[in-house]
mmCIF file of C-alpha atoms and ligand atoms in Angstrom:
data_model
loop_
_atom_site.group_PDB
_atom_site.id
_atom_site.type_symbol
_atom_site.label_atom_id
_atom_site.label_comp_id
_atom_site.label_asym_id
_atom_site.label_seq_id
_atom_site.Cartn_x
_atom_site.Cartn_y
_atom_site.Cartn_z
ATOM 1 C CA MET A 1 104.436 98.321 114.660
ATOM 2 C CA ILE A 2 100.666 96.918 113.934
ATOM 3 C CA VAL A 3 100.308 95.192 117.038
ATOM 4 C CA THR A 4 97.398 92.641 117.662
ATOM 5 C CA GLU A 5 95.630 89.830 119.850
ATOM 6 C CA VAL A 6 96.968 87.800 117.381
ATOM 7 C CA ASN A 7 100.799 89.121 117.601
ATOM 8 C CA ARG A 8 100.173 88.459 122.148
ATOM 9 C CA LEU A 9 98.443 85.212 121.324
ATOM 10 C CA PHE A 10 101.116 82.960 118.906
ATOM 11 C CA GLY A 11 104.031 85.374 119.795
ATOM 12 C CA LEU A 12 104.598 86.790 116.848
ATOM 13 C CA LYS A 13 106.321 90.701 115.418
ATOM 14 C CA TYR A 14 103.417 90.421 111.753
ATOM 15 C CA PRO A 15 99.821 89.304 113.462
ATOM 16 C CA ILE A 16 100.250 87.386 109.924
ATOM 17 C CA ILE A 17 99.316 82.927 109.148
ATOM 18 C CA GLN A 18 100.517 81.703 106.296
ATOM 19 C CA GLY A 19 98.220 79.902 104.935
ATOM 20 C CA GLY A 20 98.566 75.505 104.542
ATOM 21 C CA MET A 21 98.772 74.821 101.398
ATOM 22 C CA ALA A 22 98.283 71.479 100.266
ATOM 23 C CA TRP A 23 101.479 69.902 98.458
ATOM 24 C CA ILE A 24 102.740 72.779 98.901
ATOM 25 C CA SER A 25 103.162 74.586 102.299
ATOM 26 C CA ASP A 26 106.462 72.515 104.141
ATOM 27 C CA GLY A 27 108.409 72.582 106.191
ATOM 28 C CA LYS A 28 111.042 75.052 104.698
ATOM 29 C CA LEU A 29 108.567 77.229 103.381
ATOM 30 C CA ALA A 30 107.024 77.249 107.993
ATOM 31 C CA ALA A 31 110.356 77.849 108.778
ATOM 32 C CA ALA A 32 111.052 80.861 106.521
ATOM 33 C CA VAL A 33 107.795 82.555 107.456
ATOM 34 C CA SER A 34 108.121 81.801 110.665
ATOM 35 C CA ASN A 35 112.133 83.731 111.005
ATOM 36 C CA ALA A 36 110.718 86.428 109.107
ATOM 37 C CA GLY A 37 107.837 86.766 112.186
ATOM 38 C CA GLY A 38 104.893 85.355 111.032
ATOM 39 C CA LEU A 39 103.229 82.099 112.177
ATOM 40 C CA GLY A 40 104.735 79.849 109.035
ATOM 41 C CA VAL A 41 101.919 76.515 108.884
ATOM 42 C CA ILE A 42 103.049 72.771 107.179
ATOM 43 C CA SER A 43 100.119 70.706 105.292
ATOM 44 C CA ALA A 44 99.706 68.297 106.774
ATOM 45 C CA ILE A 45 98.834 66.020 103.776
ATOM 46 C CA ASN A 46 101.289 65.716 101.290
ATOM 47 C CA GLU A 47 101.901 62.670 101.954
ATOM 48 C CA GLY A 48 102.051 60.114 104.688
ATOM 49 C CA PRO A 49 102.483 60.517 108.346
ATOM 50 C CA GLU A 50 106.383 59.814 107.680
ATOM 51 C CA ALA A 51 107.021 62.688 105.697
ATOM 52 C CA LEU A 52 104.513 65.062 108.295
ATOM 53 C CA ARG A 53 107.655 64.040 111.050
ATOM 54 C CA ARG A 54 110.249 64.838 108.566
ATOM 55 C CA GLU A 55 108.486 68.257 107.714
ATOM 56 C CA ILE A 56 108.470 69.103 111.237
ATOM 57 C CA GLU A 57 111.910 68.270 111.639
ATOM 58 C CA THR A 58 113.506 69.349 108.992
ATOM 59 C CA CYS A 59 110.889 73.539 110.198
ATOM 60 C CA ARG A 60 112.040 72.901 113.754
ATOM 61 C CA SER A 61 115.750 72.833 112.566
ATOM 62 C CA LEU A 62 115.331 75.359 109.480
ATOM 63 C CA LEU A 63 114.009 77.644 112.482
ATOM 64 C CA ARG A 64 116.540 80.563 114.070
ATOM 65 C CA ASP A 65 115.191 80.808 117.662
ATOM 66 C CA GLY A 66 113.411 77.092 118.748
ATOM 67 C CA ARG A 67 110.790 79.204 120.607
ATOM 68 C CA LEU A 68 109.501 80.778 117.863
ATOM 69 C CA PRO A 69 106.426 78.908 117.041
ATOM 70 C CA PHE A 70 104.396 77.249 113.873
ATOM 71 C CA ALA A 71 101.133 75.527 112.792
ATOM 72 C CA VAL A 72 100.231 72.823 111.266
ATOM 73 C CA ASN A 73 97.049 72.437 109.151
ATOM 74 C CA ILE A 74 94.995 69.739 109.008
ATOM 75 C CA MET A 75 92.293 69.531 106.369
ATOM 76 C CA LEU A 76 89.405 67.193 108.146
ATOM 77 C CA MET A 77 88.480 65.810 105.025
ATOM 78 C CA SER A 78 91.830 63.642 104.284
ATOM 79 C CA PRO A 79 92.015 60.276 105.012
ATOM 80 C CA LEU A 80 94.958 61.579 106.385
ATOM 81 C CA ALA A 81 93.820 63.271 108.784
ATOM 82 C CA ALA A 82 93.019 61.299 111.761
ATOM 83 C CA ALA A 83 96.955 60.272 112.057
ATOM 84 C CA ALA A 84 98.125 64.094 111.738
ATOM 85 C CA ALA A 85 95.755 64.064 114.898
ATOM 86 C CA ASP A 86 98.114 62.060 116.680
ATOM 87 C CA ILE A 87 101.490 63.156 115.021
ATOM 88 C CA VAL A 88 101.141 67.261 116.599
ATOM 89 C CA VAL A 89 100.189 65.388 119.674
ATOM 90 C CA GLU A 90 103.422 63.296 120.519
ATOM 91 C CA MET A 91 105.736 66.121 118.217
ATOM 92 C CA LYS A 92 104.683 68.891 120.625
ATOM 93 C CA VAL A 93 103.140 70.523 117.705
ATOM 94 C CA PRO A 94 102.435 73.960 119.821
ATOM 95 C CA VAL A 95 99.470 75.558 117.355
ATOM 96 C CA VAL A 96 96.921 73.408 115.026
ATOM 97 C CA ILE A 97 94.328 74.846 111.716
ATOM 98 C CA THR A 98 91.977 72.816 110.611
ATOM 99 C CA GLY A 99 90.450 72.992 107.163
ATOM 100 C CA ALA A 100 87.045 71.157 105.357
ATOM 101 C CA GLY A 101 84.989 70.977 108.431
ATOM 102 C CA LEU A 102 85.551 70.652 111.698
ATOM 103 C CA PRO A 103 88.273 69.339 115.119
ATOM 104 C CA THR A 104 85.522 67.992 117.406
ATOM 105 C CA PRO A 105 86.652 64.633 117.686
ATOM 106 C CA TYR A 106 89.883 65.758 118.227
ATOM 107 C CA MET A 107 89.439 68.977 120.121
ATOM 108 C CA LYS A 108 89.887 67.400 123.458
ATOM 109 C CA LYS A 109 93.463 65.843 123.214
ATOM 110 C CA TRP A 110 94.321 68.475 121.377
ATOM 111 C CA LEU A 111 93.413 71.225 124.548
ATOM 112 C CA ALA A 112 94.108 68.830 127.225
ATOM 113 C CA ALA A 113 98.014 68.746 124.608
ATOM 114 C CA SER A 114 98.127 71.721 125.207
ATOM 115 C CA ILE A 115 97.957 72.701 121.526
ATOM 116 C CA GLN A 116 96.378 76.306 120.270
ATOM 117 C CA VAL A 117 93.691 75.258 117.742
ATOM 118 C CA VAL A 118 92.294 77.757 115.088
ATOM 119 C CA PRO A 119 90.002 76.272 112.748
ATOM 120 C CA VAL A 120 88.796 77.348 109.657
ATOM 121 C CA ALA A 121 85.259 78.640 109.154
ATOM 122 C CA PRO A 122 83.511 79.101 105.961
ATOM 123 C CA SER A 123 80.249 80.558 108.674
ATOM 124 C CA THR A 124 79.273 82.490 111.429
ATOM 125 C CA GLY A 125 77.896 79.166 111.927
ATOM 126 C CA VAL A 126 80.551 77.452 112.238
ATOM 127 C CA ALA A 127 82.758 80.236 113.877
ATOM 128 C CA LYS A 128 80.560 80.121 116.618
ATOM 129 C CA MET A 129 80.925 76.569 116.905
ATOM 130 C CA ALA A 130 84.869 76.567 116.279
ATOM 131 C CA ALA A 131 84.534 78.965 120.098
ATOM 132 C CA ARG A 132 82.718 76.834 121.560
ATOM 133 C CA LEU A 133 84.067 74.132 120.677
ATOM 134 C CA GLY A 134 87.328 75.557 122.836
ATOM 135 C CA ALA A 135 89.418 77.011 119.724
ATOM 136 C CA CYS A 136 91.988 79.866 120.513
ATOM 137 C CA ALA A 137 90.792 82.040 117.626
ATOM 138 C CA VAL A 138 88.839 81.389 114.077
ATOM 139 C CA VAL A 139 89.869 82.082 110.549
ATOM 140 C CA ALA A 140 87.570 83.260 108.344
ATOM 141 C CA GLU A 141 87.743 83.082 104.853
ATOM 142 C CA GLY A 142 86.406 84.268 102.094
ATOM 143 C CA GLY A 143 85.747 82.233 99.275
ATOM 144 C CA GLU A 144 88.318 84.766 97.167
ATOM 145 C CA SER A 145 91.154 82.392 98.852
ATOM 146 C CA GLY A 146 92.296 80.052 95.891
ATOM 147 C CA GLY A 147 91.322 76.074 97.005
ATOM 148 C CA HIS A 148 88.270 74.251 98.872
ATOM 149 C CA VAL A 149 86.476 77.959 99.582
ATOM 150 C CA GLY A 150 82.514 79.087 100.692
ATOM 151 C CA ASP A 151 80.167 81.120 98.918
ATOM 152 C CA LEU A 152 81.131 84.526 101.176
ATOM 153 C CA THR A 153 83.373 87.087 100.334
ATOM 154 C CA THR A 154 85.361 88.296 102.644
ATOM 155 C CA MET A 155 84.076 91.492 103.045
ATOM 156 C CA VAL A 156 80.815 90.509 104.506
ATOM 157 C CA LEU A 157 82.197 87.242 105.870
ATOM 158 C CA THR A 158 84.918 88.496 108.998
ATOM 159 C CA PRO A 159 82.826 91.374 110.257
ATOM 160 C CA GLN A 160 80.033 89.155 110.758
ATOM 161 C CA VAL A 161 82.244 86.602 112.386
ATOM 162 C CA ALA A 162 83.469 88.878 114.579
ATOM 163 C CA ASP A 163 80.338 89.884 115.378
ATOM 164 C CA ALA A 164 79.389 87.018 116.232
ATOM 165 C CA VAL A 165 82.587 85.426 118.588
ATOM 166 C CA SER A 166 84.889 87.066 121.174
ATOM 167 C CA ILE A 167 87.555 85.099 119.747
ATOM 168 C CA PRO A 168 90.060 87.009 117.900
ATOM 169 C CA VAL A 169 89.604 86.350 113.702
ATOM 170 C CA ILE A 170 91.473 86.430 110.958
ATOM 171 C CA ALA A 171 90.375 87.515 107.846
ATOM 172 C CA ALA A 172 92.201 85.006 104.984
ATOM 173 C CA GLY A 173 90.816 85.051 101.758
ATOM 174 C CA GLY A 174 91.915 87.679 98.351
ATOM 175 C CA ILE A 175 94.127 89.708 101.024
ATOM 176 C CA ALA A 176 97.760 90.071 99.014
ATOM 177 C CA ASP A 177 98.990 93.072 100.430
ATOM 178 C CA GLY A 178 99.059 96.092 103.081
ATOM 179 C CA ARG A 179 95.647 97.672 101.595
ATOM 180 C CA GLY A 180 93.845 94.132 102.243
ATOM 181 C CA VAL A 181 95.908 93.984 105.292
ATOM 182 C CA ALA A 182 94.455 97.705 106.501
ATOM 183 C CA ALA A 183 90.936 96.717 105.606
ATOM 184 C CA ALA A 184 91.164 93.419 107.291
ATOM 185 C CA LEU A 185 91.581 94.622 110.445
ATOM 186 C CA LEU A 186 89.328 97.810 109.576
ATOM 187 C CA LEU A 187 86.655 95.044 108.624
ATOM 188 C CA GLY A 188 87.347 93.710 113.040
ATOM 189 C CA ALA A 189 89.170 91.396 112.090
ATOM 190 C CA ALA A 190 92.923 90.709 114.538
ATOM 191 C CA GLY A 191 95.295 89.077 112.126
ATOM 192 C CA VAL A 192 95.120 87.173 107.720
ATOM 193 C CA GLN A 193 95.943 84.907 106.931
ATOM 194 C CA CYS A 194 97.923 84.465 103.232
ATOM 195 C CA GLY A 195 98.307 81.913 100.998
ATOM 196 C CA THR A 196 98.393 82.857 96.916
ATOM 197 C CA CYS A 197 100.656 85.735 98.248
ATOM 198 C CA PHE A 198 103.217 83.330 99.157
ATOM 199 C CA LEU A 199 103.128 81.171 96.409
ATOM 200 C CA PRO A 200 105.899 83.054 94.697
ATOM 201 C CA ALA A 201 107.864 83.135 98.274
ATOM 202 C CA LYS A 202 111.739 82.085 96.886
ATOM 203 C CA GLU A 203 111.628 79.567 100.050
ATOM 204 C CA CYS A 204 107.960 78.512 98.473
ATOM 205 C CA GLY A 205 110.288 75.177 96.771
ATOM 206 C CA VAL A 206 105.933 74.845 94.671
ATOM 207 C CA HIS A 207 107.389 74.240 90.271
ATOM 208 C CA ALA A 208 108.225 77.289 88.621
ATOM 209 C CA ASN A 209 106.057 76.730 86.180
ATOM 210 C CA TYR A 210 103.218 76.334 89.109
ATOM 211 C CA LYS A 211 105.246 79.891 89.917
ATOM 212 C CA ARG A 212 104.448 81.494 86.428
ATOM 213 C CA LYS A 213 101.486 81.012 86.356
ATOM 214 C CA ILE A 214 101.010 82.799 89.182
ATOM 215 C CA LEU A 215 103.133 84.873 88.379
ATOM 216 C CA GLU A 216 101.056 86.024 85.059
ATOM 217 C CA ALA A 217 97.468 85.728 85.930
ATOM 218 C CA LYS A 218 94.924 88.291 85.400
ATOM 219 C CA ASP A 219 92.322 89.347 87.423
ATOM 220 C CA ILE A 220 89.753 87.335 86.250
ATOM 221 C CA ASP A 221 91.733 83.948 85.305
ATOM 222 C CA THR A 222 90.145 81.953 88.426
ATOM 223 C CA ILE A 223 86.917 79.860 88.422
ATOM 224 C CA VAL A 224 85.094 77.737 91.230
ATOM 225 C CA THR A 225 84.869 73.878 90.609
ATOM 226 C CA GLY A 226 83.170 71.032 92.057
ATOM 227 C CA LYS A 227 79.943 72.846 93.220
ATOM 228 C CA ARG A 228 78.403 70.036 91.690
ATOM 229 C CA LEU A 229 80.722 67.632 93.971
ATOM 230 C CA GLY A 230 80.175 69.590 97.804
ATOM 231 C CA HIS A 231 83.428 70.461 97.297
ATOM 232 C CA PRO A 232 84.153 73.856 95.569
ATOM 233 C CA VAL A 233 87.211 74.691 94.471
ATOM 234 C CA ARG A 234 88.941 78.037 93.327
ATOM 235 C CA SER A 235 91.807 77.737 90.933
ATOM 236 C CA LEU A 236 93.594 79.253 87.637
ATOM 237 C CA LYS A 237 91.265 78.660 84.575
ATOM 238 C CA ASN A 238 93.417 76.288 82.120
ATOM 239 C CA ALA A 239 93.006 73.096 80.109
ATOM 240 C CA PHE A 240 92.325 70.980 83.466
ATOM 241 C CA SER A 241 90.099 73.464 85.091
ATOM 242 C CA ARG A 242 87.031 73.829 81.571
ATOM 243 C CA GLN A 243 87.126 70.458 81.086
ATOM 244 C CA PHE A 244 86.423 70.226 85.188
ATOM 245 C CA ALA A 245 84.055 73.008 84.673
ATOM 246 C CA ASP A 246 82.316 70.959 81.217
ATOM 247 C CA MET A 247 81.792 67.877 83.265
ATOM 248 C CA GLU A 248 79.824 69.320 85.856
ATOM 249 C CA TYR A 249 77.389 70.767 83.472
ATOM 250 C CA ASP A 250 76.943 66.977 81.762
ATOM 251 C CA ALA A 251 74.049 65.268 82.892
ATOM 252 C CA ALA A 252 75.928 62.073 80.697
ATOM 253 C CA VAL A 253 78.874 62.267 82.831
ATOM 254 C CA SER A 254 78.542 60.599 87.103
ATOM 255 C CA ASP A 255 80.018 62.574 89.976
ATOM 256 C CA ARG A 256 82.359 59.663 90.380
ATOM 257 C CA GLN A 257 83.715 59.384 86.079
ATOM 258 C CA ILE A 258 84.583 64.265 87.222
ATOM 259 C CA GLU A 259 86.508 62.454 90.639
ATOM 260 C CA ALA A 260 87.899 59.843 88.885
ATOM 261 C CA PHE A 261 89.479 63.104 86.657
ATOM 262 C CA GLY A 262 90.289 65.687 89.768
ATOM 263 C CA SER A 263 91.527 63.133 91.848
ATOM 264 C CA GLY A 264 96.458 63.709 91.967
ATOM 265 C CA ALA A 265 95.083 66.828 89.866
ATOM 266 C CA LEU A 266 97.039 69.363 92.447
ATOM 267 C CA ARG A 267 99.769 67.566 92.867
ATOM 268 C CA ARG A 268 100.299 67.050 89.385
ATOM 269 C CA ALA A 269 100.436 70.500 89.269
ATOM 270 C CA ALA A 270 102.302 71.707 92.044
ATOM 271 C CA LEU A 271 105.045 69.242 91.862
ATOM 272 C CA ASP A 272 105.176 68.065 88.156
ATOM 273 C CA GLY A 273 104.653 71.523 87.051
ATOM 274 C CA ASP A 274 101.557 69.775 84.710
ATOM 275 C CA VAL A 275 99.906 73.372 84.959
ATOM 276 C CA GLN A 276 97.994 72.870 82.317
ATOM 277 C CA ASN A 277 96.348 69.453 83.272
ATOM 278 C CA GLY A 278 96.470 70.160 86.975
ATOM 279 C CA SER A 279 94.785 71.737 89.467
ATOM 280 C CA VAL A 280 96.718 75.310 89.840
ATOM 281 C CA MET A 281 94.479 76.493 92.804
ATOM 282 C CA ALA A 282 95.057 80.134 93.996
ATOM 283 C CA GLY A 283 92.534 82.842 95.773
ATOM 284 C CA GLN A 284 91.633 85.194 93.046
ATOM 285 C CA CYS A 285 94.902 87.836 94.390
ATOM 286 C CA ALA A 286 97.491 85.820 92.325
ATOM 287 C CA ALA A 287 97.295 88.844 89.419
ATOM 288 C CA MET A 288 98.345 91.215 92.615
ATOM 289 C CA LEU A 289 101.363 89.027 92.542
ATOM 290 C CA HIS A 290 104.611 90.589 90.487
ATOM 291 C CA GLU A 291 107.466 88.470 91.413
ATOM 292 C CA GLU A 292 109.504 86.705 93.031
ATOM 293 C CA LYS A 293 111.072 87.643 96.280
ATOM 294 C CA THR A 294 111.510 86.488 100.643
ATOM 295 C CA ALA A 295 109.085 85.297 102.844
ATOM 296 C CA GLU A 296 110.356 87.941 104.732
ATOM 297 C CA GLN A 297 109.885 90.610 101.725
ATOM 298 C CA ILE A 298 106.351 89.987 101.166
ATOM 299 C CA ILE A 299 105.416 90.134 105.172
ATOM 300 C CA ALA A 300 107.082 93.388 105.697
ATOM 301 C CA ASP A 301 105.985 95.397 102.802
ATOM 302 C CA MET A 302 103.124 94.237 104.075
ATOM 303 C CA PHE A 303 103.245 95.200 106.868
ATOM 304 C CA ARG A 304 104.555 98.688 105.923
ATOM 305 C CA GLU A 305 102.259 99.230 103.363
ATOM 306 C CA ALA A 306 98.969 98.112 105.973
ATOM 307 C CA GLN A 307 100.251 100.904 108.542
ATOM 308 C CA ASP A 308 101.233 103.593 105.780
ATOM 309 C CA ALA A 309 97.581 102.889 104.320
ATOM 310 C CA LEU A 310 96.685 103.061 107.964
ATOM 311 C CA SER A 311 98.238 106.871 109.236
ATOM 312 C CA ALA A 312 96.673 108.355 105.579
ATOM 313 C CA ALA A 313 93.106 106.809 107.042
ATOM 314 C CA ASP A 314 92.579 109.947 108.461
ATOM 315 C CA ARG A 315 92.280 111.844 105.345
ATOM 316 C CA PHE A 316 88.950 111.224 105.021
ATOM 317 C CA LEU A 317 87.787 112.773 107.999
ATOM 318 C CA SER A 318 87.303 116.076 107.132
ATOM 319 C CA LYS A 319 86.744 118.787 109.266
ATOM 320 C CA GLU A 320 84.771 121.099 106.081
ATOM 321 C CA GLU A 321 81.284 121.297 106.100
ATOM 322 C CA PRO A 322 80.406 118.466 103.630
ATOM 323 C CA HIS A 323 79.486 119.271 100.298
ATOM 324 C CA ALA A 324 75.912 119.950 99.865
HETATM 325 O O1 TUI B 401 90.731 73.585 102.814
HETATM 326 C C1 TUI B 401 91.142 74.744 102.738
HETATM 327 N N1 TUI B 401 91.634 74.880 101.303
HETATM 328 C C2 TUI B 401 91.435 74.600 100.830
HETATM 329 S S1 TUI B 401 91.759 72.491 101.235
HETATM 330 C C3 TUI B 401 92.977 71.875 100.120
HETATM 331 S S2 TUI B 401 93.176 69.891 99.146
HETATM 332 C C4 TUI B 401 92.052 69.515 98.222
HETATM 333 N N2 TUI B 401 92.223 68.993 97.235
HETATM 334 C C5 TUI B 401 92.196 68.162 96.281
HETATM 335 C C6 TUI B 401 91.055 68.551 96.579
HETATM 336 C C7 TUI B 401 89.925 69.531 97.949
HETATM 337 C C8 TUI B 401 90.525 70.279 98.199
HETATM 338 C C9 TUI B 401 92.648 73.078 99.041
HETATM 339 N N3 TUI B 401 92.321 74.016 99.049
HETATM 340 N N4 TUI B 401 89.818 75.699 103.102
HETATM 341 C C10 TUI B 401 89.851 76.523 104.676
HETATM 342 C C11 TUI B 401 88.054 75.975 104.332
HETATM 343 N N5 TUI B 401 87.323 75.608 105.562
HETATM 344 N N6 TUI B 401 87.320 76.533 103.617
HETATM 345 C C12 TUI B 401 86.097 76.274 104.081
HETATM 346 C C13 TUI B 401 85.920 75.504 105.000
HETATM 347 C C14 TUI B 401 84.823 74.700 105.794
HETATM 348 C C15 TUI B 401 83.863 74.214 105.230
HETATM 349 C C16 TUI B 401 82.866 73.451 106.139
HETATM 350 C C17 TUI B 401 85.032 74.477 107.066
HETATM 351 C C18 TUI B 401 83.688 74.085 108.784
HETATM 352 C C19 TUI B 401 82.936 73.223 107.418
HETATM 353 O O2 TUI B 401 82.588 73.576 108.790
HETATM 354 C C20 TUI B 401 81.028 72.667 107.931
HETATM 355 C C21 TUI B 401 80.889 71.679 108.470
HETATM 356 O O3 TUI B 401 79.757 70.842 108.953
HETATM 357 O O4 TUI B 401 81.743 70.110 108.590
#
């Protein structure tokens, strides 16, 4: 068994947190991940506040044991963030993960309500701020991730964040199998957060076209767009992302025109299944996914492989003299 501070902190069988994917991570997927021994996560920015309340209720109704933990992910740039910040208190959600900013305005009320807060950090500076605010752990998210990304890779970000803070660090970005989990632990993380690898989960309600596009992806099939707007986003290459990139490099196109072009694009792909003209957000590890599995199989396979990888690692510790 792989047991770290993250198992103890949240009461988990496996130290894995599901990514809070906008328009995708709903109560059903979150419950499946929590039932499988990880921390399931509901995205707060799918629709309005009523939809969030419904998804929290759905998650609770599907948990095999009412004491199992789950979380809500609040994307702080969203206009729905303030309402979500109150709903998690009102509905006694045990864990909140935040992204795309610092949760400073909400920390006092969340901590008063005994909510465990886990900010996502793309740099050591944000991680240190999060720890100072009272976060119980931090997600070090590398730019291999899907969606809104920072500049640093998981390989360099994880050890630096682990050195910078004394709370547990959860590595994210590019982790899709047991080798990635083992590597994250060796880099100083006490757990992992994975989004992309749950897209093909049987319990994931994303459109079948989106799942198919993920399963067909090759290593070089993602692109980062949106840097010009200050919101870099990684997604699969398609007609939408190629045109977005062209518009970004065209000085004759205004920021407002680009924003209008991008508006509603994730929903178009995730819900309507338009994977050519919508944004198919995914991490670079999409190419490592080959089949639909249940959330339980995804997690159990990943941690069995991680255990095997770690157990076999002492083969690198030779008792022979080094070759000259
Ligand atoms: O938030 C994410 N990933 C996301 S959010 C999202 S929704 C979306 N929809 C349409 C267009 C764009 C996005 C899709 N993917 N990951 C967590 C994350 N947080 N990545 C980077 C950060 C971050 C960045 C800056 C966290 C804190 C931060 O603080 C800097 C500051 O000064 O506030």
